[in-house]
Short mmCIF file of C-alpha atoms in Angstrom, two decimals:
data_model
loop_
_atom_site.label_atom_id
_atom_site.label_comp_id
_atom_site.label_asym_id
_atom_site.label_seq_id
_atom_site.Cartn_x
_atom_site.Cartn_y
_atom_site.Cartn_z
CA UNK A 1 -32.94 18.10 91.55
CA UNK A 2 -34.80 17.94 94.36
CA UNK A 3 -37.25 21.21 94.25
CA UNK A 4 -38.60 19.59 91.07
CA UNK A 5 -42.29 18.24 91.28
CA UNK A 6 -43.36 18.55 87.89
CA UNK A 7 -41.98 20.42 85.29
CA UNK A 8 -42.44 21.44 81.45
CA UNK A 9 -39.58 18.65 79.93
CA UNK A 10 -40.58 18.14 77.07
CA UNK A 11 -42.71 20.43 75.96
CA UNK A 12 -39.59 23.13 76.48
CA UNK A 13 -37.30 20.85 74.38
CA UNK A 14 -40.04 21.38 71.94
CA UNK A 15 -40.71 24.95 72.31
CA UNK A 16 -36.99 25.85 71.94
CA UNK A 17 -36.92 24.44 68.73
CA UNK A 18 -40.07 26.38 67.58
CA UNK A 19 -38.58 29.40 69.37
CA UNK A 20 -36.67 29.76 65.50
CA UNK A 21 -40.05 30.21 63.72
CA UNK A 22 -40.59 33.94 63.49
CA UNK A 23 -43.44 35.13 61.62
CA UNK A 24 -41.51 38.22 60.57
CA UNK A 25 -40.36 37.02 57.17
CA UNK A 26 -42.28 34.14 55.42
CA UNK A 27 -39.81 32.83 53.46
CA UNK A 28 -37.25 32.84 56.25
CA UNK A 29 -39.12 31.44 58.53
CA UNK A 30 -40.73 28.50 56.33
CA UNK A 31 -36.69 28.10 55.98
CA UNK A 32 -36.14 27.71 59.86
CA UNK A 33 -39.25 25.62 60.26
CA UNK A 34 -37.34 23.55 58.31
CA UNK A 35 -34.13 23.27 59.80
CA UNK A 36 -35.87 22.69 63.01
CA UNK A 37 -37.51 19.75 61.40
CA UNK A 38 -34.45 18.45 60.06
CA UNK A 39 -31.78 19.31 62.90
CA UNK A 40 -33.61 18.58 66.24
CA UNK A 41 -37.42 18.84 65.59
CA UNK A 42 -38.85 16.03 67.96
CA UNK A 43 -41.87 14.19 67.05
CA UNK A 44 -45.14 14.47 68.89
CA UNK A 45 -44.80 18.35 70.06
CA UNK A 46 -47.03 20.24 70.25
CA UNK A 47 -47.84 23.48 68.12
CA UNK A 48 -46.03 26.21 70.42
CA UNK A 49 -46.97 29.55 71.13
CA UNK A 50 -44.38 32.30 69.16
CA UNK A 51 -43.22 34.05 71.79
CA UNK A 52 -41.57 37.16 72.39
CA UNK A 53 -37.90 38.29 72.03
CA UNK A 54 -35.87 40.62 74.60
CA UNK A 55 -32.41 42.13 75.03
CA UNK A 56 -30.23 43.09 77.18
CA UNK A 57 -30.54 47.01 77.49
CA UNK A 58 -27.74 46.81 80.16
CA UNK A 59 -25.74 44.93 82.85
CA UNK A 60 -25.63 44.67 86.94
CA UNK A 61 -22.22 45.99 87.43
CA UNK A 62 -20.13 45.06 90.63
CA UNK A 63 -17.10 46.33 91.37
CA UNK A 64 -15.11 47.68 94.53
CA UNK A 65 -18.06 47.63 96.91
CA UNK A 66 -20.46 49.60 94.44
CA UNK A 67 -23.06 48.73 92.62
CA UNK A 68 -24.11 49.58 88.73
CA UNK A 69 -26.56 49.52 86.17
CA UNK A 70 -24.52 49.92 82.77
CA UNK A 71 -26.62 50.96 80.41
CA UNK A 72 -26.07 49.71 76.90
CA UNK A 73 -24.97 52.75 74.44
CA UNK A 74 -27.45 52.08 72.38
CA UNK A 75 -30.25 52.99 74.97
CA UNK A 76 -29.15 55.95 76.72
CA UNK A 77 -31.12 58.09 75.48
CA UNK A 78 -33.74 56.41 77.31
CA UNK A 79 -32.48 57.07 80.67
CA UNK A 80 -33.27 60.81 80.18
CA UNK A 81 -35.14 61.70 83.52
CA UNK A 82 -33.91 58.61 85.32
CA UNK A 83 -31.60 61.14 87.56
CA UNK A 84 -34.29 62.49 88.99
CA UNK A 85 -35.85 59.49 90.53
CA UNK A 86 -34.74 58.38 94.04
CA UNK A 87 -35.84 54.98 93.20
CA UNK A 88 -36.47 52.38 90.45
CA UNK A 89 -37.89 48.89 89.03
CA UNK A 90 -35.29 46.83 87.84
CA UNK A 91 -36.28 43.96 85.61
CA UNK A 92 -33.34 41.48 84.81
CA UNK A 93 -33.01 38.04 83.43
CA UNK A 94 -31.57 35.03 85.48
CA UNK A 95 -29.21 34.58 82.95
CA UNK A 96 -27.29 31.59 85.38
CA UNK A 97 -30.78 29.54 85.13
CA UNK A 98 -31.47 29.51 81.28
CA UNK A 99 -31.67 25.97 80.69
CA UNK A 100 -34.74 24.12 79.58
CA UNK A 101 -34.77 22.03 82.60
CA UNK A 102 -34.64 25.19 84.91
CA UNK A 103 -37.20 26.75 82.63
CA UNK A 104 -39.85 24.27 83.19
CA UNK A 105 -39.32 23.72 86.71
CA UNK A 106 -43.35 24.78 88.21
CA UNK A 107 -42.59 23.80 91.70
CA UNK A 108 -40.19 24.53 94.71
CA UNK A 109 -39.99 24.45 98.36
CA UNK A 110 -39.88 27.78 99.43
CA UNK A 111 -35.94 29.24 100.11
CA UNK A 112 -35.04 25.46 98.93
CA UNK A 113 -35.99 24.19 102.68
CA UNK A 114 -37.16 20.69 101.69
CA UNK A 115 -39.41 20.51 105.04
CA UNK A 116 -41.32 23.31 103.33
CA UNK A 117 -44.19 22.60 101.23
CA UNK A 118 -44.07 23.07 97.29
CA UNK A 119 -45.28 25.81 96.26
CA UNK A 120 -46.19 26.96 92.51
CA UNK A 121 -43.73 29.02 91.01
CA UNK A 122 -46.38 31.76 90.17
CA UNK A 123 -46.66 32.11 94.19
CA UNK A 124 -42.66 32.80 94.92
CA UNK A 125 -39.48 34.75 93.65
CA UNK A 126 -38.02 31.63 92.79
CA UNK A 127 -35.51 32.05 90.64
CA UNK A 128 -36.38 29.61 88.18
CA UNK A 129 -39.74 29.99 86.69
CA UNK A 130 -40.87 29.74 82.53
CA UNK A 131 -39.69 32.94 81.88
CA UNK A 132 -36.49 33.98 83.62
CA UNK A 133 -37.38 37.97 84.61
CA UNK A 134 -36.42 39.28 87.58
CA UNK A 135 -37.69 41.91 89.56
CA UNK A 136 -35.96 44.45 92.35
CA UNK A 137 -37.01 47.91 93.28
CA UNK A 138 -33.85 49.43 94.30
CA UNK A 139 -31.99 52.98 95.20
CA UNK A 140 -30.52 55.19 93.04
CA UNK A 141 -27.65 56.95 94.72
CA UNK A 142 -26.35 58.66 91.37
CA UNK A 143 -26.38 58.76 87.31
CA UNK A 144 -23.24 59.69 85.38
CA UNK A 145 -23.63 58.62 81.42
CA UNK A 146 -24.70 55.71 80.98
CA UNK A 147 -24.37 54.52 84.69
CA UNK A 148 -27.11 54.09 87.35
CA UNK A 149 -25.04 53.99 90.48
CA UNK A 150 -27.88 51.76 92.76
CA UNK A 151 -27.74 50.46 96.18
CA UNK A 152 -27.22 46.32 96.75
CA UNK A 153 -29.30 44.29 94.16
CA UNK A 154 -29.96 40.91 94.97
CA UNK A 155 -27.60 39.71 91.43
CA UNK A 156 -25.01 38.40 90.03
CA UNK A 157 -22.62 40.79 88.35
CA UNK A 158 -22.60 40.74 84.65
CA UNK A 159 -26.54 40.08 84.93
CA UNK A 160 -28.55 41.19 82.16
CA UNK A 161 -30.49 44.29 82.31
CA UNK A 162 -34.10 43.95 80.55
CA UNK A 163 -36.30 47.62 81.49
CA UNK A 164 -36.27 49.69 84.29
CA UNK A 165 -39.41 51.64 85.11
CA UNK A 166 -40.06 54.33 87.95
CA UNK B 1 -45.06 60.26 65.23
CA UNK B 2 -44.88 62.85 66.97
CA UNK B 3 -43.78 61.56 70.20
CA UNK B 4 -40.48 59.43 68.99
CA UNK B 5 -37.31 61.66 69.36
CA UNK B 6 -34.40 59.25 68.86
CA UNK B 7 -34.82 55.75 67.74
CA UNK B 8 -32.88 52.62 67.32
CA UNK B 9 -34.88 51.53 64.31
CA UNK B 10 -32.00 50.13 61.94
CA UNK B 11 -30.48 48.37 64.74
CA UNK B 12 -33.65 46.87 65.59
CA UNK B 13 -34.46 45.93 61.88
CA UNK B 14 -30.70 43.80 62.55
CA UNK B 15 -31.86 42.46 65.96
CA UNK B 16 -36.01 40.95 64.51
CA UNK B 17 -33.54 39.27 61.87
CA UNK B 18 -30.53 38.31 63.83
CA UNK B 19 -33.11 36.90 66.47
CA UNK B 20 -33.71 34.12 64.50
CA UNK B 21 -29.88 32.78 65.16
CA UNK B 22 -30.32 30.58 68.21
CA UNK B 23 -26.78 29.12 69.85
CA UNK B 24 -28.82 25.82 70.81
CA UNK B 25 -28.02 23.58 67.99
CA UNK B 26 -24.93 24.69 65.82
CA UNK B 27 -26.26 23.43 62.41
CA UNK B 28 -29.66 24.31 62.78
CA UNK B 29 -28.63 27.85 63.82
CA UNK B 30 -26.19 27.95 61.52
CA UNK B 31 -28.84 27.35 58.68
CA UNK B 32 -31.00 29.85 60.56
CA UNK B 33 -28.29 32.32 60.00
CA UNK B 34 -27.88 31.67 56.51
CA UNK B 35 -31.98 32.06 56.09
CA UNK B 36 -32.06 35.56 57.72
CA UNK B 37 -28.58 36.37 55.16
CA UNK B 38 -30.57 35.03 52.14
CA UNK B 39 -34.16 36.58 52.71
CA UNK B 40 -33.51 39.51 54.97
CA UNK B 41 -30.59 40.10 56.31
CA UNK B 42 -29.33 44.19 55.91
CA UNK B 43 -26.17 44.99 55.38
CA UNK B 44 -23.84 47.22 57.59
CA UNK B 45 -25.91 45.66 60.97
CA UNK B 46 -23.76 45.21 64.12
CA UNK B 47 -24.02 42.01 65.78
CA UNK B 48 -26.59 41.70 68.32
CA UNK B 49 -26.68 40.90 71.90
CA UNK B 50 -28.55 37.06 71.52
CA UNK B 51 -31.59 38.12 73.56
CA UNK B 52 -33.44 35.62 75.33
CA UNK B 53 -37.47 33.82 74.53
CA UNK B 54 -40.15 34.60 76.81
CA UNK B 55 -43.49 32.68 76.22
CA UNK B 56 -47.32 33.50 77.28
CA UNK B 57 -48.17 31.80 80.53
CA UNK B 58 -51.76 32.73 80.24
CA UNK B 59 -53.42 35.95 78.85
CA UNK B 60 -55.88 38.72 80.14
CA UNK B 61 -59.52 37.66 79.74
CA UNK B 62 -62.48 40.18 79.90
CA UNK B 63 -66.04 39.53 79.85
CA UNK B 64 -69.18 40.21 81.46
CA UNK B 65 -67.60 43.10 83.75
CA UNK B 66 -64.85 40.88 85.35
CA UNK B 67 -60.87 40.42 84.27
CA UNK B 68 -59.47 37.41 84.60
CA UNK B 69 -55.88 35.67 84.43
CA UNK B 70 -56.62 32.97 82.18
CA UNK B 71 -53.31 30.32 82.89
CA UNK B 72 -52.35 28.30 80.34
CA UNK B 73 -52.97 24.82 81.39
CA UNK B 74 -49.43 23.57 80.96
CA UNK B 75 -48.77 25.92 83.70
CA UNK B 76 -51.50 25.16 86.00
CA UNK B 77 -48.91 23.70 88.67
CA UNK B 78 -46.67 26.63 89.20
CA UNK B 79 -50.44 28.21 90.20
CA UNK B 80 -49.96 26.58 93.55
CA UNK B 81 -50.29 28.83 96.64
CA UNK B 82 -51.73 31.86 94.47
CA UNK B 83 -55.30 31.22 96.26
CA UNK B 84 -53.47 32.38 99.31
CA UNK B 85 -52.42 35.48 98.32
CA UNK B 86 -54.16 39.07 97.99
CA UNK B 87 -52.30 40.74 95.72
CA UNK B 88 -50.16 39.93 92.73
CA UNK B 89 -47.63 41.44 90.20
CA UNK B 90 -48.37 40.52 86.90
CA UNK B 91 -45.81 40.71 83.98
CA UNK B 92 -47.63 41.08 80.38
CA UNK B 93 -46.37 41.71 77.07
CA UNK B 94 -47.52 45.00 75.19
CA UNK B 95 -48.16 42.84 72.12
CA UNK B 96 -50.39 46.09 70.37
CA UNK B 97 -47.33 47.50 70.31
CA UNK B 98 -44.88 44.88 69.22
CA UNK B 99 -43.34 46.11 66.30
CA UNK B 100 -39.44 47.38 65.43
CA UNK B 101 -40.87 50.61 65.32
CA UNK B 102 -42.20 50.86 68.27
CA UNK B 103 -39.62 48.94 70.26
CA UNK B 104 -37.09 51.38 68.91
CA UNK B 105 -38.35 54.47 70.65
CA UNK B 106 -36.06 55.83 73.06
CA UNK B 107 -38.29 59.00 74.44
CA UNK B 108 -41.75 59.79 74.34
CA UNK B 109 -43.96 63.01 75.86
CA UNK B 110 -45.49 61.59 79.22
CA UNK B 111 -49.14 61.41 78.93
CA UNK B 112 -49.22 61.92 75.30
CA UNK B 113 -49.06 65.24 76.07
CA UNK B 114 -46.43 67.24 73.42
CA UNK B 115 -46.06 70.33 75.72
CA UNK B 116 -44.46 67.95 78.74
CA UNK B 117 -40.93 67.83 78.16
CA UNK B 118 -39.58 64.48 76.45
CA UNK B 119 -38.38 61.76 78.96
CA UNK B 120 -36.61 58.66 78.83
CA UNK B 121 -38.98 55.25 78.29
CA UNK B 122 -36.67 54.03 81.25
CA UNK B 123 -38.56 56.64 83.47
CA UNK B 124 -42.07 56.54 82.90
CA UNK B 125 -44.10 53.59 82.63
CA UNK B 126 -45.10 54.30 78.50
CA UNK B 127 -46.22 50.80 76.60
CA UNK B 128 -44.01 51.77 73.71
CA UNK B 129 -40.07 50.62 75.04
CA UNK B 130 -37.44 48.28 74.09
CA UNK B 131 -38.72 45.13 75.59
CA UNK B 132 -42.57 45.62 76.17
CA UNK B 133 -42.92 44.13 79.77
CA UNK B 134 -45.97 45.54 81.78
CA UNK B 135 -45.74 45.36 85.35
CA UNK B 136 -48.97 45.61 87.29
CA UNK B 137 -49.80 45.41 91.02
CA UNK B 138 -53.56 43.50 91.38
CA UNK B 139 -55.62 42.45 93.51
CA UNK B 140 -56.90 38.79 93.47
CA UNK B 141 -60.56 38.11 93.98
CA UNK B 142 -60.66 34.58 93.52
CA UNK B 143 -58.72 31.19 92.06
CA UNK B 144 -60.88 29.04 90.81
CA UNK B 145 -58.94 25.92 88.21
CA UNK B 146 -56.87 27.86 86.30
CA UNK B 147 -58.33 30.94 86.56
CA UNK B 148 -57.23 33.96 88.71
CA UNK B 149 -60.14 36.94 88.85
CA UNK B 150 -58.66 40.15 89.59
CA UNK B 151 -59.67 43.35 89.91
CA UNK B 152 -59.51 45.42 86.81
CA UNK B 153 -55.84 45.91 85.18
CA UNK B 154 -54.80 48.44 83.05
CA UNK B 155 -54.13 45.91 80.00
CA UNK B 156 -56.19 44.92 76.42
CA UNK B 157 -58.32 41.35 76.48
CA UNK B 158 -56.33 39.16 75.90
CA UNK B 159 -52.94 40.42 76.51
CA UNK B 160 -50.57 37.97 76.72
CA UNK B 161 -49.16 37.43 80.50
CA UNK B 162 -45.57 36.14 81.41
CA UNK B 163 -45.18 36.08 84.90
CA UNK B 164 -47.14 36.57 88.44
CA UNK B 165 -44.77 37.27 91.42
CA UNK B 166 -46.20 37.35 94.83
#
């Protein structure tokens, strides 16, 4: 992998096993400490940060030349007022780069031109960065239920959906 | 309180212990799964979408009159071309506010204020909403090691921050 200068190897492979360890129930979690330990803990890592969890509240949508925010059920109640914006924030997840290696990449050359300098992560849109969230302000050209018709987002379809915000 | 309309709280109760079931090694996760059955787990929950970890990259620092992006050093290199830039976006986590409760409300009065009509967390920029991103425009002052000074940011000390996006 070329755009790679230095990256995060190990301690992601460490992290992702600590990534079990919630703090939310003692017992459980003294539990999962454990099977980390016993399944896949490596030696030498360092204490990680917890961390945060997030979900999908919907999915980038593509189909027959339009566009789509599907909102998950769950959440539509949240979209009350979104009709009357003309624009939005979308925040998504580059679901297609959620590997450890992709997650600890720090350094690229810019639009993945190799005669361009690395640059830090921090100081692009690359999409491969420690945490995976996207961001796109885009169009809205119409709501029905749970559906934000939007103009062209630079996505996959089937991309997951984290927050929108006006 | 007053301002929650709808919530998702029991499916969020599911999701904090369902979160614990990672697909990255099947025996550990399967063990994980049995730990959140044993100690936690509610009955009647519907699966949940597997969510994704997001980790602090640095965290809000305040002192003496200035705010500063304080980067975590394992991420100093994805810093790299950030001393060339003006302005920012920074990602940060609402951690004040990280709890099922608060993550399950759907609709909240906009300013606090219970005569304005309820509206959707997905349009308006309230710190109480599914996934607690922030998203904050700043400008930056100066870059010094791993340290970004801004200009003031509408965010706690010590906030944790997940990503800067040029």
């Amino acid at each position: 992998m070329p755009r790679r200068l230095k990256t995060l190897g190990a301690v992601n492979r460490c992290w992702g096993m600590l990534g079990y360890a919630s703090t939310r129930l003692v017992l459980g979690g003294l539990l999962v400490v454990a099977a980390a330990g016993v399944f896949g803990g490596e030696p030498g890592c360092e204490p990680a940060p917890p961390g945060y969890r997030v979900y999908p509240i919907g999915w980038i949508r593509k189909a027959g030349g339009s566009t789509r925010i599907e909102i998950d059920e769950r959440y539509r109640d949240a979209m009350l007022g979104v009709e009357a914006l003309s624009e939005i924030w979308v925040l998504y997840w580059f679901d297609r780069n959620d590997t450890p290696e992709q997650r600890s990449i720090l350094q690229v050359h810019p639009r993945r031109d190799a005669r361009a300098p690395l640059r830090g992560v921090f100081a692009t849109r690359a999409p491969v960065r420690p945490n995976l969230i996207a961001l796109s302000r885009v169009k809205i050209l119409a709501v029905r239920e749970n559906v934000i018709e939007i103009e062209d987002i630079d996505a996959y379809a089937d991309t997951p959906v984290l927050d929108l915000k006006p």
